[in-house]
Amino acid sequence: MRQIILIIDRLSDLLAKLSALVLGLMTGLILLEIFLWNLFQKTTLIADEYSAYGLAALIFLGCGYTLKEKGHIRIDLILNLLPYRLALFFKFVAGSLSTILLGYITWQLGRMTFSAWHYGSTSGTLTATPLWVPQSLIVIGAAMFTLQMAVETVKLISSSAGISATFDLQPLLERD
């Protein structure tokens, strides 16, 4: 179990770096568009479209890392008023339900992407970009977010059991 958690954590880190790369590429594309327009009254014809794909990709690719680093907005007002064990129970339920919901969302995004690939769907622009390409990055990010949510829920259990965050489940399974 420890190895699985470490692998998922590292994959989240890797996708966060990919997300940062996408942001850099988007910035470069937009700057190129501005440069070309201001100097030559020319356009790339792709800056708007590809920046939109990039924005969707960087959001989803960074979600798992953001969750791992506790960067998502949380409202702890009520949880802080509850006894520790009850708050832990609610966090576990929320994490479990979130994992299930994210799994469903990832599945549906995967179906959408497969459908775009199967039917050869393209964008309605001059580039006719195959839609499965940018959608694939969204599916990868959503899948990583789902896995990271599951890992964070498992880490929650481990912290309540007083063992390290990258723990081995065997001692828990052997307890009465």
JSON list of C-alpha atoms in Angstrom, two decimals:
[
{"chain": "A", "resi": 1, "resn": "MET", "atom": "CA", "xyz": [0.00, 0.00, 0.00]},
{"chain": "A", "resi": 2, "resn": "ARG", "atom": "CA", "xyz": [2.87, 2.34, 0.83]},
{"chain": "A", "resi": 3, "resn": "GLN", "atom": "CA", "xyz": [4.26, 1.98, -2.70]},
{"chain": "A", "resi": 4, "resn": "ILE", "atom": "CA", "xyz": [0.89, 2.70, -4.31]},
{"chain": "A", "resi": 5, "resn": "ILE", "atom": "CA", "xyz": [0.48, 5.87, -2.24]},
{"chain": "A", "resi": 6, "resn": "LEU", "atom": "CA", "xyz": [4.00, 7.04, -3.13]},
{"chain": "A", "resi": 7, "resn": "ILE", "atom": "CA", "xyz": [3.44, 6.34, -6.83]},
{"chain": "A", "resi": 8, "resn": "ILE", "atom": "CA", "xyz": [0.16, 8.29, -6.86]},
{"chain": "A", "resi": 9, "resn": "ASP", "atom": "CA", "xyz": [1.75, 11.18, -4.96]},
{"chain": "A", "resi": 10, "resn": "ARG", "atom": "CA", "xyz": [4.63, 11.28, -7.45]},
{"chain": "A", "resi": 11, "resn": "LEU", "atom": "CA", "xyz": [2.27, 11.11, -10.42]},
{"chain": "A", "resi": 12, "resn": "SER", "atom": "CA", "xyz": [0.39, 14.09, -8.97]},
{"chain": "A", "resi": 13, "resn": "ASP", "atom": "CA", "xyz": [3.70, 15.95, -8.75]},
{"chain": "A", "resi": 14, "resn": "LEU", "atom": "CA", "xyz": [4.51, 15.04, -12.36]},
{"chain": "A", "resi": 15, "resn": "LEU", "atom": "CA", "xyz": [1.12, 16.19, -13.65]},
{"chain": "A", "resi": 16, "resn": "ALA", "atom": "CA", "xyz": [1.51, 19.46, -11.73]},
{"chain": "A", "resi": 17, "resn": "LYS", "atom": "CA", "xyz": [4.75, 20.04, -13.63]},
{"chain": "A", "resi": 18, "resn": "LEU", "atom": "CA", "xyz": [2.97, 19.23, -16.88]},
{"chain": "A", "resi": 19, "resn": "SER", "atom": "CA", "xyz": [0.26, 21.70, -15.87]},
{"chain": "A", "resi": 20, "resn": "ALA", "atom": "CA", "xyz": [2.92, 24.38, -15.34]},
{"chain": "A", "resi": 21, "resn": "LEU", "atom": "CA", "xyz": [4.39, 23.57, -18.76]},
{"chain": "A", "resi": 22, "resn": "VAL", "atom": "CA", "xyz": [0.95, 23.98, -20.35]},
{"chain": "A", "resi": 23, "resn": "LEU", "atom": "CA", "xyz": [0.62, 27.36, -18.61]},
{"chain": "A", "resi": 24, "resn": "GLY", "atom": "CA", "xyz": [4.00, 28.42, -20.01]},
{"chain": "A", "resi": 25, "resn": "LEU", "atom": "CA", "xyz": [3.03, 27.29, -23.51]},
{"chain": "A", "resi": 26, "resn": "MET", "atom": "CA", "xyz": [-0.28, 29.16, -23.27]},
{"chain": "A", "resi": 27, "resn": "THR", "atom": "CA", "xyz": [1.54, 32.30, -22.17]},
{"chain": "A", "resi": 28, "resn": "GLY", "atom": "CA", "xyz": [3.99, 31.99, -25.05]},
{"chain": "A", "resi": 29, "resn": "LEU", "atom": "CA", "xyz": [1.18, 31.48, -27.55]},
{"chain": "A", "resi": 30, "resn": "ILE", "atom": "CA", "xyz": [-0.74, 34.50, -26.29]},
{"chain": "A", "resi": 31, "resn": "LEU", "atom": "CA", "xyz": [2.41, 36.65, -26.32]},
{"chain": "A", "resi": 32, "resn": "LEU", "atom": "CA", "xyz": [3.12, 35.51, -29.88]},
{"chain": "A", "resi": 33, "resn": "GLU", "atom": "CA", "xyz": [-0.43, 36.45, -30.87]},
{"chain": "A", "resi": 34, "resn": "ILE", "atom": "CA", "xyz": [-0.02, 39.91, -29.32]},
{"chain": "A", "resi": 35, "resn": "PHE", "atom": "CA", "xyz": [3.38, 40.39, -30.97]},
{"chain": "A", "resi": 36, "resn": "LEU", "atom": "CA", "xyz": [2.16, 39.32, -34.42]},
{"chain": "A", "resi": 37, "resn": "TRP", "atom": "CA", "xyz": [-0.95, 41.47, -34.24]},
{"chain": "A", "resi": 38, "resn": "ASN", "atom": "CA", "xyz": [0.75, 44.62, -32.97]},
{"chain": "A", "resi": 39, "resn": "LEU", "atom": "CA", "xyz": [3.67, 44.46, -35.40]},
{"chain": "A", "resi": 40, "resn": "PHE", "atom": "CA", "xyz": [2.20, 42.89, -38.53]},
{"chain": "A", "resi": 41, "resn": "GLN", "atom": "CA", "xyz": [-1.60, 42.87, -38.10]},
{"chain": "A", "resi": 42, "resn": "LYS", "atom": "CA", "xyz": [-1.38, 39.08, -38.49]},
{"chain": "A", "resi": 43, "resn": "THR", "atom": "CA", "xyz": [-2.81, 36.37, -36.28]},
{"chain": "A", "resi": 44, "resn": "THR", "atom": "CA", "xyz": [-1.97, 32.77, -35.48]},
{"chain": "A", "resi": 45, "resn": "LEU", "atom": "CA", "xyz": [-5.66, 31.82, -35.78]},
{"chain": "A", "resi": 46, "resn": "ILE", "atom": "CA", "xyz": [-5.16, 29.30, -32.97]},
{"chain": "A", "resi": 47, "resn": "ALA", "atom": "CA", "xyz": [-4.37, 31.34, -29.87]},
{"chain": "A", "resi": 48, "resn": "ASP", "atom": "CA", "xyz": [-7.94, 31.53, -28.53]},
{"chain": "A", "resi": 49, "resn": "GLU", "atom": "CA", "xyz": [-8.80, 27.91, -29.25]},
{"chain": "A", "resi": 50, "resn": "TYR", "atom": "CA", "xyz": [-5.57, 26.38, -27.98]},
{"chain": "A", "resi": 51, "resn": "SER", "atom": "CA", "xyz": [-5.46, 28.62, -24.92]},
{"chain": "A", "resi": 52, "resn": "ALA", "atom": "CA", "xyz": [-8.95, 27.40, -24.01]},
{"chain": "A", "resi": 53, "resn": "TYR", "atom": "CA", "xyz": [-7.82, 23.78, -24.37]},
{"chain": "A", "resi": 54, "resn": "GLY", "atom": "CA", "xyz": [-4.74, 24.59, -22.33]},
{"chain": "A", "resi": 55, "resn": "LEU", "atom": "CA", "xyz": [-6.77, 26.21, -19.57]},
{"chain": "A", "resi": 56, "resn": "ALA", "atom": "CA", "xyz": [-9.02, 23.17, -19.23]},
{"chain": "A", "resi": 57, "resn": "ALA", "atom": "CA", "xyz": [-5.99, 20.86, -19.29]},
{"chain": "A", "resi": 58, "resn": "LEU", "atom": "CA", "xyz": [-3.96, 22.79, -16.72]},
{"chain": "A", "resi": 59, "resn": "ILE", "atom": "CA", "xyz": [-6.92, 22.95, -14.31]},
{"chain": "A", "resi": 60, "resn": "PHE", "atom": "CA", "xyz": [-7.53, 19.21, -14.42]},
{"chain": "A", "resi": 61, "resn": "LEU", "atom": "CA", "xyz": [-3.85, 18.22, -14.53]},
{"chain": "A", "resi": 62, "resn": "GLY", "atom": "CA", "xyz": [-3.18, 20.25, -11.38]},
{"chain": "A", "resi": 63, "resn": "CYS", "atom": "CA", "xyz": [-6.16, 19.10, -9.31]},
{"chain": "A", "resi": 64, "resn": "GLY", "atom": "CA", "xyz": [-4.50, 16.02, -7.80]},
{"chain": "A", "resi": 65, "resn": "TYR", "atom": "CA", "xyz": [-1.40, 17.94, -6.75]},
{"chain": "A", "resi": 66, "resn": "THR", "atom": "CA", "xyz": [-3.50, 20.77, -5.32]},
{"chain": "A", "resi": 67, "resn": "LEU", "atom": "CA", "xyz": [-5.45, 18.24, -3.25]},
{"chain": "A", "resi": 68, "resn": "LYS", "atom": "CA", "xyz": [-2.25, 16.57, -2.05]},
{"chain": "A", "resi": 69, "resn": "GLU", "atom": "CA", "xyz": [-0.83, 19.91, -0.95]},
{"chain": "A", "resi": 70, "resn": "LYS", "atom": "CA", "xyz": [-4.15, 20.90, 0.69]},
{"chain": "A", "resi": 71, "resn": "GLY", "atom": "CA", "xyz": [-4.62, 23.80, -1.70]},
{"chain": "A", "resi": 72, "resn": "HIS", "atom": "CA", "xyz": [-8.33, 23.34, -2.32]},
{"chain": "A", "resi": 73, "resn": "ILE", "atom": "CA", "xyz": [-10.72, 25.55, -0.37]},
{"chain": "A", "resi": 74, "resn": "ARG", "atom": "CA", "xyz": [-12.09, 23.79, 2.70]},
{"chain": "A", "resi": 75, "resn": "ILE", "atom": "CA", "xyz": [-14.71, 25.00, 5.10]},
{"chain": "A", "resi": 76, "resn": "ASP", "atom": "CA", "xyz": [-13.70, 23.70, 8.52]},
{"chain": "A", "resi": 77, "resn": "LEU", "atom": "CA", "xyz": [-15.92, 25.96, 10.60]},
{"chain": "A", "resi": 78, "resn": "ILE", "atom": "CA", "xyz": [-18.36, 23.21, 11.56]},
{"chain": "A", "resi": 79, "resn": "LEU", "atom": "CA", "xyz": [-15.74, 20.44, 11.64]},
{"chain": "A", "resi": 80, "resn": "ASN", "atom": "CA", "xyz": [-13.67, 22.43, 14.14]},
{"chain": "A", "resi": 81, "resn": "LEU", "atom": "CA", "xyz": [-16.64, 22.57, 16.51]},
{"chain": "A", "resi": 82, "resn": "LEU", "atom": "CA", "xyz": [-17.12, 18.78, 16.49]},
{"chain": "A", "resi": 83, "resn": "PRO", "atom": "CA", "xyz": [-15.33, 16.23, 18.66]},
{"chain": "A", "resi": 84, "resn": "TYR", "atom": "CA", "xyz": [-12.21, 14.87, 16.94]},
{"chain": "A", "resi": 85, "resn": "ARG", "atom": "CA", "xyz": [-13.58, 11.39, 16.15]},
{"chain": "A", "resi": 86, "resn": "LEU", "atom": "CA", "xyz": [-16.87, 12.73, 14.81]},
{"chain": "A", "resi": 87, "resn": "ALA", "atom": "CA", "xyz": [-15.04, 15.27, 12.62]},
{"chain": "A", "resi": 88, "resn": "LEU", "atom": "CA", "xyz": [-12.78, 12.46, 11.39]},
{"chain": "A", "resi": 89, "resn": "PHE", "atom": "CA", "xyz": [-15.84, 10.37, 10.55]},
{"chain": "A", "resi": 90, "resn": "PHE", "atom": "CA", "xyz": [-17.36, 13.21, 8.51]},
{"chain": "A", "resi": 91, "resn": "LYS", "atom": "CA", "xyz": [-14.05, 13.79, 6.72]},
{"chain": "A", "resi": 92, "resn": "PHE", "atom": "CA", "xyz": [-13.88, 10.08, 5.89]},
{"chain": "A", "resi": 93, "resn": "VAL", "atom": "CA", "xyz": [-17.45, 10.06, 4.58]},
{"chain": "A", "resi": 94, "resn": "ALA", "atom": "CA", "xyz": [-16.81, 13.21, 2.53]},
{"chain": "A", "resi": 95, "resn": "GLY", "atom": "CA", "xyz": [-13.57, 11.76, 1.13]},
{"chain": "A", "resi": 96, "resn": "SER", "atom": "CA", "xyz": [-15.24, 8.47, 0.25]},
{"chain": "A", "resi": 97, "resn": "LEU", "atom": "CA", "xyz": [-18.23, 10.12, -1.42]},
{"chain": "A", "resi": 98, "resn": "SER", "atom": "CA", "xyz": [-15.92, 12.52, -3.25]},
{"chain": "A", "resi": 99, "resn": "THR", "atom": "CA", "xyz": [-13.84, 9.62, -4.54]},
{"chain": "A", "resi": 100, "resn": "ILE", "atom": "CA", "xyz": [-16.97, 7.89, -5.84]},
{"chain": "A", "resi": 101, "resn": "LEU", "atom": "CA", "xyz": [-18.26, 11.09, -7.47]},
{"chain": "A", "resi": 102, "resn": "LEU", "atom": "CA", "xyz": [-14.88, 11.87, -9.03]},
{"chain": "A", "resi": 103, "resn": "GLY", "atom": "CA", "xyz": [-14.69, 8.30, -10.32]},
{"chain": "A", "resi": 104, "resn": "TYR", "atom": "CA", "xyz": [-18.06, 8.74, -12.00]},
{"chain": "A", "resi": 105, "resn": "ILE", "atom": "CA", "xyz": [-17.03, 12.09, -13.49]},
{"chain": "A", "resi": 106, "resn": "THR", "atom": "CA", "xyz": [-13.78, 10.56, -14.77]},
{"chain": "A", "resi": 107, "resn": "TRP", "atom": "CA", "xyz": [-15.70, 7.66, -16.30]},
{"chain": "A", "resi": 108, "resn": "GLN", "atom": "CA", "xyz": [-18.08, 10.03, -18.11]},
{"chain": "A", "resi": 109, "resn": "LEU", "atom": "CA", "xyz": [-15.20, 12.20, -19.32]},
{"chain": "A", "resi": 110, "resn": "GLY", "atom": "CA", "xyz": [-13.52, 9.04, -20.59]},
{"chain": "A", "resi": 111, "resn": "ARG", "atom": "CA", "xyz": [-16.68, 8.04, -22.45]},
{"chain": "A", "resi": 112, "resn": "MET", "atom": "CA", "xyz": [-16.91, 11.51, -23.99]},
{"chain": "A", "resi": 113, "resn": "THR", "atom": "CA", "xyz": [-13.27, 11.34, -25.10]},
{"chain": "A", "resi": 114, "resn": "PHE", "atom": "CA", "xyz": [-13.66, 7.84, -26.53]},
{"chain": "A", "resi": 115, "resn": "SER", "atom": "CA", "xyz": [-16.76, 8.98, -28.41]},
{"chain": "A", "resi": 116, "resn": "ALA", "atom": "CA", "xyz": [-14.87, 11.97, -29.86]},
{"chain": "A", "resi": 117, "resn": "TRP", "atom": "CA", "xyz": [-12.09, 9.63, -30.99]},
{"chain": "A", "resi": 118, "resn": "HIS", "atom": "CA", "xyz": [-14.48, 6.96, -32.32]},
{"chain": "A", "resi": 119, "resn": "TYR", "atom": "CA", "xyz": [-16.54, 9.40, -34.39]},
{"chain": "A", "resi": 120, "resn": "GLY", "atom": "CA", "xyz": [-13.58, 11.56, -35.42]},
{"chain": "A", "resi": 121, "resn": "SER", "atom": "CA", "xyz": [-15.04, 14.72, -33.85]},
{"chain": "A", "resi": 122, "resn": "THR", "atom": "CA", "xyz": [-13.09, 17.87, -34.57]},
{"chain": "A", "resi": 123, "resn": "SER", "atom": "CA", "xyz": [-13.36, 21.48, -33.48]},
{"chain": "A", "resi": 124, "resn": "GLY", "atom": "CA", "xyz": [-15.51, 23.78, -35.56]},
{"chain": "A", "resi": 125, "resn": "THR", "atom": "CA", "xyz": [-12.58, 26.06, -36.29]},
{"chain": "A", "resi": 126, "resn": "LEU", "atom": "CA", "xyz": [-10.07, 26.35, -39.13]},
{"chain": "A", "resi": 127, "resn": "THR", "atom": "CA", "xyz": [-7.68, 24.03, -37.30]},
{"chain": "A", "resi": 128, "resn": "ALA", "atom": "CA", "xyz": [-10.24, 21.19, -37.08]},
{"chain": "A", "resi": 129, "resn": "THR", "atom": "CA", "xyz": [-8.42, 19.93, -33.99]},
{"chain": "A", "resi": 130, "resn": "PRO", "atom": "CA", "xyz": [-9.36, 16.33, -33.14]},
{"chain": "A", "resi": 131, "resn": "LEU", "atom": "CA", "xyz": [-11.26, 16.87, -29.89]},
{"chain": "A", "resi": 132, "resn": "TRP", "atom": "CA", "xyz": [-10.03, 13.67, -28.28]},
{"chain": "A", "resi": 133, "resn": "VAL", "atom": "CA", "xyz": [-6.53, 15.18, -27.99]},
{"chain": "A", "resi": 134, "resn": "PRO", "atom": "CA", "xyz": [-7.31, 18.01, -25.52]},
{"chain": "A", "resi": 135, "resn": "GLN", "atom": "CA", "xyz": [-10.04, 15.90, -23.90]},
{"chain": "A", "resi": 136, "resn": "SER", "atom": "CA", "xyz": [-7.47, 13.18, -23.15]},
{"chain": "A", "resi": 137, "resn": "LEU", "atom": "CA", "xyz": [-5.50, 15.57, -20.96]},
{"chain": "A", "resi": 138, "resn": "ILE", "atom": "CA", "xyz": [-8.68, 16.38, -19.05]},
{"chain": "A", "resi": 139, "resn": "VAL", "atom": "CA", "xyz": [-9.40, 12.67, -18.51]},
{"chain": "A", "resi": 140, "resn": "ILE", "atom": "CA", "xyz": [-5.84, 12.04, -17.31]},
{"chain": "A", "resi": 141, "resn": "GLY", "atom": "CA", "xyz": [-6.13, 14.93, -14.84]},
{"chain": "A", "resi": 142, "resn": "ALA", "atom": "CA", "xyz": [-9.55, 13.80, -13.62]},
{"chain": "A", "resi": 143, "resn": "ALA", "atom": "CA", "xyz": [-8.28, 10.24, -13.13]},
{"chain": "A", "resi": 144, "resn": "MET", "atom": "CA", "xyz": [-5.33, 11.53, -11.13]},
{"chain": "A", "resi": 145, "resn": "PHE", "atom": "CA", "xyz": [-7.66, 13.70, -9.03]},
{"chain": "A", "resi": 146, "resn": "THR", "atom": "CA", "xyz": [-9.79, 10.62, -8.32]},
{"chain": "A", "resi": 147, "resn": "LEU", "atom": "CA", "xyz": [-6.77, 8.54, -7.31]},
{"chain": "A", "resi": 148, "resn": "GLN", "atom": "CA", "xyz": [-5.37, 11.34, -5.16]},
{"chain": "A", "resi": 149, "resn": "MET", "atom": "CA", "xyz": [-8.75, 11.74, -3.42]},
{"chain": "A", "resi": 150, "resn": "ALA", "atom": "CA", "xyz": [-8.72, 8.02, -2.63]},
{"chain": "A", "resi": 151, "resn": "VAL", "atom": "CA", "xyz": [-5.15, 8.28, -1.32]},
{"chain": "A", "resi": 152, "resn": "GLU", "atom": "CA", "xyz": [-5.97, 11.30, 0.84]},
{"chain": "A", "resi": 153, "resn": "THR", "atom": "CA", "xyz": [-8.93, 9.41, 2.31]},
{"chain": "A", "resi": 154, "resn": "VAL", "atom": "CA", "xyz": [-6.64, 6.46, 3.09]},
{"chain": "A", "resi": 155, "resn": "LYS", "atom": "CA", "xyz": [-4.09, 8.86, 4.62]},
{"chain": "A", "resi": 156, "resn": "LEU", "atom": "CA", "xyz": [-6.90, 10.22, 6.80]},
{"chain": "A", "resi": 157, "resn": "ILE", "atom": "CA", "xyz": [-7.52, 6.73, 8.15]},
{"chain": "A", "resi": 158, "resn": "SER", "atom": "CA", "xyz": [-3.80, 6.23, 8.73]},
{"chain": "A", "resi": 159, "resn": "SER", "atom": "CA", "xyz": [-3.43, 9.49, 10.64]},
{"chain": "A", "resi": 160, "resn": "SER", "atom": "CA", "xyz": [-6.31, 8.54, 12.92]},
{"chain": "A", "resi": 161, "resn": "ALA", "atom": "CA", "xyz": [-4.65, 5.18, 13.57]},
{"chain": "A", "resi": 162, "resn": "GLY", "atom": "CA", "xyz": [-1.43, 6.95, 14.58]},
{"chain": "A", "resi": 163, "resn": "ILE", "atom": "CA", "xyz": [0.76, 5.59, 11.80]},
{"chain": "A", "resi": 164, "resn": "SER", "atom": "CA", "xyz": [2.69, 7.32, 9.04]},
{"chain": "A", "resi": 165, "resn": "ALA", "atom": "CA", "xyz": [0.88, 8.76, 6.03]},
{"chain": "A", "resi": 166, "resn": "THR", "atom": "CA", "xyz": [2.55, 6.27, 3.71]},
{"chain": "A", "resi": 167, "resn": "PHE", "atom": "CA", "xyz": [1.63, 3.30, 5.80]},
{"chain": "A", "resi": 168, "resn": "ASP", "atom": "CA", "xyz": [1.19, -0.40, 5.35]},
{"chain": "A", "resi": 169, "resn": "LEU", "atom": "CA", "xyz": [-2.38, -1.63, 5.84]},
{"chain": "A", "resi": 170, "resn": "GLN", "atom": "CA", "xyz": [-1.31, -4.98, 7.28]},
{"chain": "A", "resi": 171, "resn": "PRO", "atom": "CA", "xyz": [-1.06, -3.78, 10.93]},
{"chain": "A", "resi": 172, "resn": "LEU", "atom": "CA", "xyz": [-4.57, -2.34, 10.67]},
{"chain": "A", "resi": 173, "resn": "LEU", "atom": "CA", "xyz": [-5.93, -5.55, 9.23]},
{"chain": "A", "resi": 174, "resn": "GLU", "atom": "CA", "xyz": [-4.41, -7.57, 12.07]},
{"chain": "A", "resi": 175, "resn": "ARG", "atom": "CA", "xyz": [-6.01, -5.44, 14.81]},
{"chain": "A", "resi": 176, "resn": "ASP", "atom": "CA", "xyz": [-9.06, -6.74, 16.65]}
]
